[in-house]
mmCIF file of C-alpha atoms and ligand atoms in Angstrom:
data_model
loop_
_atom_site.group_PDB
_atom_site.id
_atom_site.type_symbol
_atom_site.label_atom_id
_atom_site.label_comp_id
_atom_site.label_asym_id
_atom_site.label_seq_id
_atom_site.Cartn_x
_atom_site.Cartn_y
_atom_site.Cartn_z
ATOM 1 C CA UNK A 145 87.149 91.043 132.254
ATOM 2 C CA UNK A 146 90.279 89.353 131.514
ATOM 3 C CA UNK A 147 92.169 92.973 130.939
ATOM 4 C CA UNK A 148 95.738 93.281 129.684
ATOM 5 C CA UNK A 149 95.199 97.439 129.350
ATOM 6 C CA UNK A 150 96.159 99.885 132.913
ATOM 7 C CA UNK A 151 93.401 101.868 132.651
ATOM 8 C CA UNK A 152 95.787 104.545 134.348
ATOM 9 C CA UNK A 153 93.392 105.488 137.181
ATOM 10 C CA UNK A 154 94.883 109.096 139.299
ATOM 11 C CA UNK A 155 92.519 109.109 142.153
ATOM 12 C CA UNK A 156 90.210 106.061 143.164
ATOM 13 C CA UNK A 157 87.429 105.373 145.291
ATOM 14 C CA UNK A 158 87.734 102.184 147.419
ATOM 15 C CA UNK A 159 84.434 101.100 148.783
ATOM 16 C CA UNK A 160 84.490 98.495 151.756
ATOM 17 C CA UNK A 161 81.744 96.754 153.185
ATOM 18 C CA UNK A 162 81.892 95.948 156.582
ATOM 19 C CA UNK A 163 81.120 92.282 155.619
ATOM 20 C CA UNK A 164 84.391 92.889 154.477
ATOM 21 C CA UNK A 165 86.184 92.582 157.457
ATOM 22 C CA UNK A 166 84.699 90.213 159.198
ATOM 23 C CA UNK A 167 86.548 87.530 157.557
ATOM 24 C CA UNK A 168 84.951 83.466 158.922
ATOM 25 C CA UNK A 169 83.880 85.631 161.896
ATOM 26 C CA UNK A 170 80.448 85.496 162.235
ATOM 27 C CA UNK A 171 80.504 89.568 163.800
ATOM 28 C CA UNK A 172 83.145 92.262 164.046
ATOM 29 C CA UNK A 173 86.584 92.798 162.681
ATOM 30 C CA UNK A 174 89.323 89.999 161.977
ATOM 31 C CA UNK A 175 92.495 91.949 162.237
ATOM 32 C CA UNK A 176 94.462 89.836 159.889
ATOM 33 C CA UNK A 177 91.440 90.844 157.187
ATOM 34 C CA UNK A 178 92.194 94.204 157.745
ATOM 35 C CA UNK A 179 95.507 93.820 157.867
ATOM 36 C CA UNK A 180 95.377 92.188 153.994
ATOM 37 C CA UNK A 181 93.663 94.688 152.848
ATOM 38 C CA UNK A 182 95.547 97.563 154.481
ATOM 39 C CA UNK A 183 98.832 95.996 152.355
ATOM 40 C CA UNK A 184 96.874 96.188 149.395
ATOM 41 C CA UNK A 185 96.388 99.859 149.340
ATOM 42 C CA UNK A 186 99.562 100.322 150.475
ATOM 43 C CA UNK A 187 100.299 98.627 147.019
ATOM 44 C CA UNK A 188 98.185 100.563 145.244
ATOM 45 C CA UNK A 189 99.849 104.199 146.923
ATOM 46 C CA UNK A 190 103.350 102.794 146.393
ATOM 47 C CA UNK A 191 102.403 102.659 142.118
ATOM 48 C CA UNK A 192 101.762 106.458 143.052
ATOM 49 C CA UNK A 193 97.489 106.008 142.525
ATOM 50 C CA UNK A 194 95.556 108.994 145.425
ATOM 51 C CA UNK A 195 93.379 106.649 147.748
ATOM 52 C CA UNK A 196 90.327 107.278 149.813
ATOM 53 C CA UNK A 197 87.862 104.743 150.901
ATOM 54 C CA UNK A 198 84.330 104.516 152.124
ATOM 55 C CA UNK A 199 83.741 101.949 154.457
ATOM 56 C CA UNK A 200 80.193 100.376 155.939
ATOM 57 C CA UNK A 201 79.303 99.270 159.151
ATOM 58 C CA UNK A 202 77.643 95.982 158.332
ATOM 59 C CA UNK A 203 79.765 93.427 160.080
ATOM 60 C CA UNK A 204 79.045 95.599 163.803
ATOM 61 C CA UNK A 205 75.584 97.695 162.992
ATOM 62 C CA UNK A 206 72.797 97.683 160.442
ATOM 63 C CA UNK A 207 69.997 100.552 160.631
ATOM 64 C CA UNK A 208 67.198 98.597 158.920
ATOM 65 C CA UNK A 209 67.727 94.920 161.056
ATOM 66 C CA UNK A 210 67.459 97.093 164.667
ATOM 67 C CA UNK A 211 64.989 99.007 163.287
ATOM 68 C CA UNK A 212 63.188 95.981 162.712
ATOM 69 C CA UNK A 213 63.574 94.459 166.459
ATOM 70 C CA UNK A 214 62.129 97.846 167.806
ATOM 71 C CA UNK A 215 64.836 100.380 167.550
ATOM 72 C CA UNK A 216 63.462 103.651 165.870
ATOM 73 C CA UNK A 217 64.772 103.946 162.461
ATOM 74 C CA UNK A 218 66.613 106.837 162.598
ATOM 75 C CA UNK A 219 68.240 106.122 166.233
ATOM 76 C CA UNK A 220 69.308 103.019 164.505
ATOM 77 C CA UNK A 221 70.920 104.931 161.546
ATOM 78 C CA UNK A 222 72.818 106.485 163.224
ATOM 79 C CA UNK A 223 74.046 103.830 165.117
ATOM 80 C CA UNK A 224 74.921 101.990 162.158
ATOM 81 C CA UNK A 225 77.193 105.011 161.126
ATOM 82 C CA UNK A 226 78.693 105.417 164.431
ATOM 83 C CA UNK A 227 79.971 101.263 163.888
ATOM 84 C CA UNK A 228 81.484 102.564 160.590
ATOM 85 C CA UNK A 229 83.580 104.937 162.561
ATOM 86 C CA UNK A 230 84.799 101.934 164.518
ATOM 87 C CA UNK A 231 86.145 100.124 161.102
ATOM 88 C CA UNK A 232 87.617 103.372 160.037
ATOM 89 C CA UNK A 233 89.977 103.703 162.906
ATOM 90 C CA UNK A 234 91.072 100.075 162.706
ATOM 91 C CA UNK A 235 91.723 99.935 158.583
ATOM 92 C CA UNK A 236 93.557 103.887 159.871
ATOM 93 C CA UNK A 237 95.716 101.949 162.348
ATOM 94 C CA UNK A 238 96.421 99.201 159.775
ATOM 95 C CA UNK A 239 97.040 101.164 156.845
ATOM 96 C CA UNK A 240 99.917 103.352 159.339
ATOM 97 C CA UNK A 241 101.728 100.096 160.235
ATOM 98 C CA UNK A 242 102.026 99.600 156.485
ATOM 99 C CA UNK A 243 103.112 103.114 156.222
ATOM 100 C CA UNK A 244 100.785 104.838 154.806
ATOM 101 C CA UNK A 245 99.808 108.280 156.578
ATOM 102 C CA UNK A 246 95.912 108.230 156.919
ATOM 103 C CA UNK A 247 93.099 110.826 157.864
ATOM 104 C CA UNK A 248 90.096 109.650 158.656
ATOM 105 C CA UNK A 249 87.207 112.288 158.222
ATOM 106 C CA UNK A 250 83.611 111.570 159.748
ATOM 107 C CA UNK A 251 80.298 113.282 158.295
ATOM 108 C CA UNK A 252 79.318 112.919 162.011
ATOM 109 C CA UNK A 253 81.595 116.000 163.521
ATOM 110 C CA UNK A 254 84.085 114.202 166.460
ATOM 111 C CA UNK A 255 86.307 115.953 167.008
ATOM 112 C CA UNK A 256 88.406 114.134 169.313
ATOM 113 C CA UNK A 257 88.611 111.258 167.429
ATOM 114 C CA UNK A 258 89.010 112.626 164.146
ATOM 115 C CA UNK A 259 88.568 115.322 161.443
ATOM 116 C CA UNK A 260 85.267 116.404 160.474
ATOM 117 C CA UNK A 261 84.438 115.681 156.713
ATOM 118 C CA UNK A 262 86.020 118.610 154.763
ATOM 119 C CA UNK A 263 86.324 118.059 151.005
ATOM 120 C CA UNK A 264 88.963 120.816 150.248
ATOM 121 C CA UNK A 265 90.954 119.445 153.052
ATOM 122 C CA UNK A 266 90.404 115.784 152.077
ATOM 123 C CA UNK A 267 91.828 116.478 148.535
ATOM 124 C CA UNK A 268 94.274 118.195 149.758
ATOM 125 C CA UNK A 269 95.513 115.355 152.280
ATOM 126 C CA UNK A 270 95.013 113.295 148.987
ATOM 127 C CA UNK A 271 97.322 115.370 146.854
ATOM 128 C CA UNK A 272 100.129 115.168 149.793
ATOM 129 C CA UNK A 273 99.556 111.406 149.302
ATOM 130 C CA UNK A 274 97.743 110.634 152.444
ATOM 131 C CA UNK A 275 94.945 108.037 152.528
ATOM 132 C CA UNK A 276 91.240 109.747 153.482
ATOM 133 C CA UNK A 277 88.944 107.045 154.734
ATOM 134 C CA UNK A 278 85.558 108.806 154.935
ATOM 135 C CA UNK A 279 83.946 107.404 157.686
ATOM 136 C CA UNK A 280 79.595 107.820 158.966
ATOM 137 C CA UNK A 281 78.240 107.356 155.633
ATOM 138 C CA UNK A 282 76.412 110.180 154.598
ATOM 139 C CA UNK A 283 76.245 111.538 157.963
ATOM 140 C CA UNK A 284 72.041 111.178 157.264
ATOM 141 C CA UNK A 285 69.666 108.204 158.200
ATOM 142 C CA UNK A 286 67.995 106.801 155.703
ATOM 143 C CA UNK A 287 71.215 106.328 153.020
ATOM 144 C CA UNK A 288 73.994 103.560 152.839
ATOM 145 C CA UNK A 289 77.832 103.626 152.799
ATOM 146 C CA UNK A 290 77.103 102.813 149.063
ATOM 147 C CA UNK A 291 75.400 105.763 148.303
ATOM 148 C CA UNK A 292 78.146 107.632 150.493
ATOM 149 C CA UNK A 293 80.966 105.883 148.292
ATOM 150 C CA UNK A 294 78.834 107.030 145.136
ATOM 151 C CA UNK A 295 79.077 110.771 146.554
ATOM 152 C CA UNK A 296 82.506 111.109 148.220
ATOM 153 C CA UNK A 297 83.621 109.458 144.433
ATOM 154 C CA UNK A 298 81.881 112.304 142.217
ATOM 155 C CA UNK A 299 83.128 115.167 145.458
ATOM 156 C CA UNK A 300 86.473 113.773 144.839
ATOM 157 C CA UNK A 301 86.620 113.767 141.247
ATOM 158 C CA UNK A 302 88.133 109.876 141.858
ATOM 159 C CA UNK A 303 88.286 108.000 138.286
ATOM 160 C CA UNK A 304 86.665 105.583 139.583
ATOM 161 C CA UNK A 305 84.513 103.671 141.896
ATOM 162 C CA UNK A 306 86.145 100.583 143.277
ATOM 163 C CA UNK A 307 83.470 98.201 144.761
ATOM 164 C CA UNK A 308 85.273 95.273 146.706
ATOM 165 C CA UNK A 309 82.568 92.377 147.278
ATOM 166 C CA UNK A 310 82.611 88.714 147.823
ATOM 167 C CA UNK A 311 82.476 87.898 144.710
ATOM 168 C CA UNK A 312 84.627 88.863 141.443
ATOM 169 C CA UNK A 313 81.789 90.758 140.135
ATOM 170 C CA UNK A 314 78.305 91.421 139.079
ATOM 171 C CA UNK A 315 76.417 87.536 138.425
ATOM 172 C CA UNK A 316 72.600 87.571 136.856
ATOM 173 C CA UNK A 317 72.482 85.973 140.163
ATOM 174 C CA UNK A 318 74.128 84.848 143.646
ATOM 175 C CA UNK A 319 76.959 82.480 141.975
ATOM 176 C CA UNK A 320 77.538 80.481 146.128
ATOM 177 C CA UNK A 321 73.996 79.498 145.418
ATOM 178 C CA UNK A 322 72.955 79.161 141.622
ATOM 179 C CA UNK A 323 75.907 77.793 140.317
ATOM 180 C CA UNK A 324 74.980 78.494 136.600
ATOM 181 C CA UNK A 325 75.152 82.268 137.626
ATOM 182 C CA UNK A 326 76.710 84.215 134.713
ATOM 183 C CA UNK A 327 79.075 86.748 135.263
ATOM 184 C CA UNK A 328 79.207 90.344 133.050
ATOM 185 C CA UNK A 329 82.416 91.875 131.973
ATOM 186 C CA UNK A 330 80.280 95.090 131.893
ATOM 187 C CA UNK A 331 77.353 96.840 132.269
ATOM 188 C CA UNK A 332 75.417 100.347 131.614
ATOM 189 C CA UNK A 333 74.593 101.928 134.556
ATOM 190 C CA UNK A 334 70.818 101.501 133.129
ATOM 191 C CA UNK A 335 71.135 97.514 132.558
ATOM 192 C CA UNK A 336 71.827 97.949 136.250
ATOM 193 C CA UNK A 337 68.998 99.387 137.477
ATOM 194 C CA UNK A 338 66.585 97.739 134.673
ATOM 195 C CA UNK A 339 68.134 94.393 135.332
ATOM 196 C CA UNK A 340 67.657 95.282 139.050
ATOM 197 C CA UNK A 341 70.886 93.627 139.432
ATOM 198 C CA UNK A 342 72.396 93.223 142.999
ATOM 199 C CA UNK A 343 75.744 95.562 142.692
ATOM 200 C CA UNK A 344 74.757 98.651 144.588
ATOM 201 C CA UNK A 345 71.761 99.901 145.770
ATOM 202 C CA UNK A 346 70.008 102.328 143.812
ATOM 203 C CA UNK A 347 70.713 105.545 145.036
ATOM 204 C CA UNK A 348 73.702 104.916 144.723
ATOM 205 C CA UNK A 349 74.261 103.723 140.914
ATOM 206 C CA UNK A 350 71.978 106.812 140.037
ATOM 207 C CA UNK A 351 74.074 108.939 141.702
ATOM 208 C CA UNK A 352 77.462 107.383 139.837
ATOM 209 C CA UNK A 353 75.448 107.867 137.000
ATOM 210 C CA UNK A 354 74.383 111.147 136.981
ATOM 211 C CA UNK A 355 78.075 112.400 137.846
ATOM 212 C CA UNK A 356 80.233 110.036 135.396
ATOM 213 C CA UNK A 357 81.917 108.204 138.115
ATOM 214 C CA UNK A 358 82.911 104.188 136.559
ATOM 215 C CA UNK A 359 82.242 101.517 138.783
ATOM 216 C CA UNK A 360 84.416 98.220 139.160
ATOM 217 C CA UNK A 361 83.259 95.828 141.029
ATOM 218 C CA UNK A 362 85.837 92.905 141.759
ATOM 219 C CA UNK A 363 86.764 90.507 145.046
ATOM 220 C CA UNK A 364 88.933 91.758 147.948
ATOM 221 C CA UNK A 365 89.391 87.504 148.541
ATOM 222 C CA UNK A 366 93.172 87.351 147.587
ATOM 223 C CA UNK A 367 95.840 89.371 148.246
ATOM 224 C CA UNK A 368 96.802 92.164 145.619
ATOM 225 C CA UNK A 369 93.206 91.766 144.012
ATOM 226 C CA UNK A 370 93.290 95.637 145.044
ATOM 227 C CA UNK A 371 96.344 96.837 143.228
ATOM 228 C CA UNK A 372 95.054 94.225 140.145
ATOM 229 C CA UNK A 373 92.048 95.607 139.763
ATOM 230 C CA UNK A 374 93.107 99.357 139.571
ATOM 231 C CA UNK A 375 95.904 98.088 136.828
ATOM 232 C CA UNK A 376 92.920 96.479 135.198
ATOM 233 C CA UNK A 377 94.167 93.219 135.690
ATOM 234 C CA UNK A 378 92.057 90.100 136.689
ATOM 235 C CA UNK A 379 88.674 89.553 136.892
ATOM 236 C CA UNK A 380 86.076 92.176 137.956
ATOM 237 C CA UNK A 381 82.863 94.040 136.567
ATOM 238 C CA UNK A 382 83.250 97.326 134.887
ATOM 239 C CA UNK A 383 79.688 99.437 135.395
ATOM 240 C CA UNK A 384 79.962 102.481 133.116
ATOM 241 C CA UNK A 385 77.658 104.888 130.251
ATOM 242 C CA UNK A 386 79.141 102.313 127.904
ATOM 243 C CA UNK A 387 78.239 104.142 124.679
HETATM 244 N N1 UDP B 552 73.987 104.454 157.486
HETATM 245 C C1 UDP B 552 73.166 105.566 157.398
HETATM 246 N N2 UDP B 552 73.488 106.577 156.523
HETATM 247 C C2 UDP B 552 74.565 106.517 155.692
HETATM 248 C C3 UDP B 552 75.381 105.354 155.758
HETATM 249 C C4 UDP B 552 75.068 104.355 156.661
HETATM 250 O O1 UDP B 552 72.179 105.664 158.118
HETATM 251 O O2 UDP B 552 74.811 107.458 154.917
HETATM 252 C C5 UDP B 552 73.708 103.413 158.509
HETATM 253 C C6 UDP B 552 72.648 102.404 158.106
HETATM 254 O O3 UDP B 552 71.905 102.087 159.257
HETATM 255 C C7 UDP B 552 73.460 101.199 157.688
HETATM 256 C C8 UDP B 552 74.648 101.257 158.606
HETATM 257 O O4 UDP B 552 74.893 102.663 158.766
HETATM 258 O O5 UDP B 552 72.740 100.005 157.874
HETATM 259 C C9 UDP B 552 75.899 100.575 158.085
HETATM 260 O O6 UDP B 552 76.159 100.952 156.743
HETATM 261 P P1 UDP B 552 75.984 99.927 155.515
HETATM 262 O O7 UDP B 552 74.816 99.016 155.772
HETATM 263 O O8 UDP B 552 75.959 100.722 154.260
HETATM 264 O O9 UDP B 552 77.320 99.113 155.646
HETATM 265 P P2 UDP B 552 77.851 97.899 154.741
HETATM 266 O O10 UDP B 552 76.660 97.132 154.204
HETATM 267 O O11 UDP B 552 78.659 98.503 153.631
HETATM 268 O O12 UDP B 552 78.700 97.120 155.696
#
């Protein structure tokens, strides 16, 4: 959606995969990714917009692949979570050289390392302009950090669900390989899940659904495509009740 209109978003959801920060590497974090992206939502605080972000665990831990190879599912879970913790602390670290004070809450209690999930307290570190990157999903096997972006958006009361991908929004099919993939401008939540179309999984677009919560789903590739895509600028999916 070629936009021109700032949708004038208060409080936004950022949802990270951990794919996200790999960068060319083919496993963990590239610090220079995370550095990029920690800039943009220091962009995006600096225009005076409340942040918190959901990230995954992808790029270090996946549940359902170690599961697979012999692990027991929900061992594996929760190892999968515990790798999101480890991308929390390094987009927390990044986000404080660009000068943005961060909490980073965990639905897995640690308290060592950081503050148990809390939703008074996170909207409260919100509304004193702090960044809250929720970190261990859901804190329960069996979900995603997509589902847990879906509920920390609708506990939040964000505007809206910001979905960085690979991509520069929701195709009718994988535009890297089919390259006569159409892109939408936007989408009912129900086109979603009838079209079974590849955006979140679908927990968690029920979930948006049933509490409101907008989803835009746009590429973290460039610099600023962050701070664009909560002004509504450039190009990116919007995923609403589009009556
Ligand atoms: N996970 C989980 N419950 C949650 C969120 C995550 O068990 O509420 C586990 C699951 O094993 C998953 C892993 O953590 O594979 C990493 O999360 P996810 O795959 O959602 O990360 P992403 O794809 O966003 O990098």
């Amino acid at each position: 959606m070629a936009g021109t209109r700032a949708p004038g978003y208060r409080r936004v959801l950022l949802k990270i995969s951990g794919e996200g920060l790999m960068g060319a590497k083919p496993y963990g974090i590239d610090i220079a990714v995370v550095d990029r992206i920690a800039a943009d939502v220091a962009a995006v605080r600096q225009a005076g917009v409340e942040v918190c972000v959901v990230i995954g665990g992808g790029n270090i831990f996946r549940g359902v692949s170690a599961a697979a190879s012999g692990i027991e599912r929900t061992t594996a879970d929760y190892m999968g979570m515990l790798a999101t913790v480890i991308n929390a602390l390094a987009l927390q670290s990044a986000l404080e050289r660009h000068g943005v004070q961060t909490r980073v809450q965990s639905a897995i209690p640690m308290a060592t390392v950081c503050e148990p999930y809390i939703r008074r307290r996170a909207v409260r570190h919100m509304e004193k302009g702090r960044a809250v990157i929720f970190a261990a999903g859901t804190g329960n096997p069996f979900f995603s950090t997509d589902t847990a972006a879906a509920l920390r958006a609708a506990e939040m009361g964000c505007d809206v669900l910001m979905k960085a991908t690979q991509v520069d929004g929701v195709y009718d099919a994988d535009p890297h390989k089919n390259p006569k993939a159409r892109r939408f401008d936007r989408l009912s939540y129900q086109e979603v899940l009838a079209m079974d179309l590849k955006v979140m999984d679908t927990s968690a677009i029920a979930l948006a659904r049933d509490n409101a919560v907008p989803i835009v789903v746009f590429s973290l590739h460039n610099p600023g495509a962050f701070s664009d895509a909560v002004a509504g600028r450039g190009v990116f999916t919007r995923v609403d009740g589009k009556g």
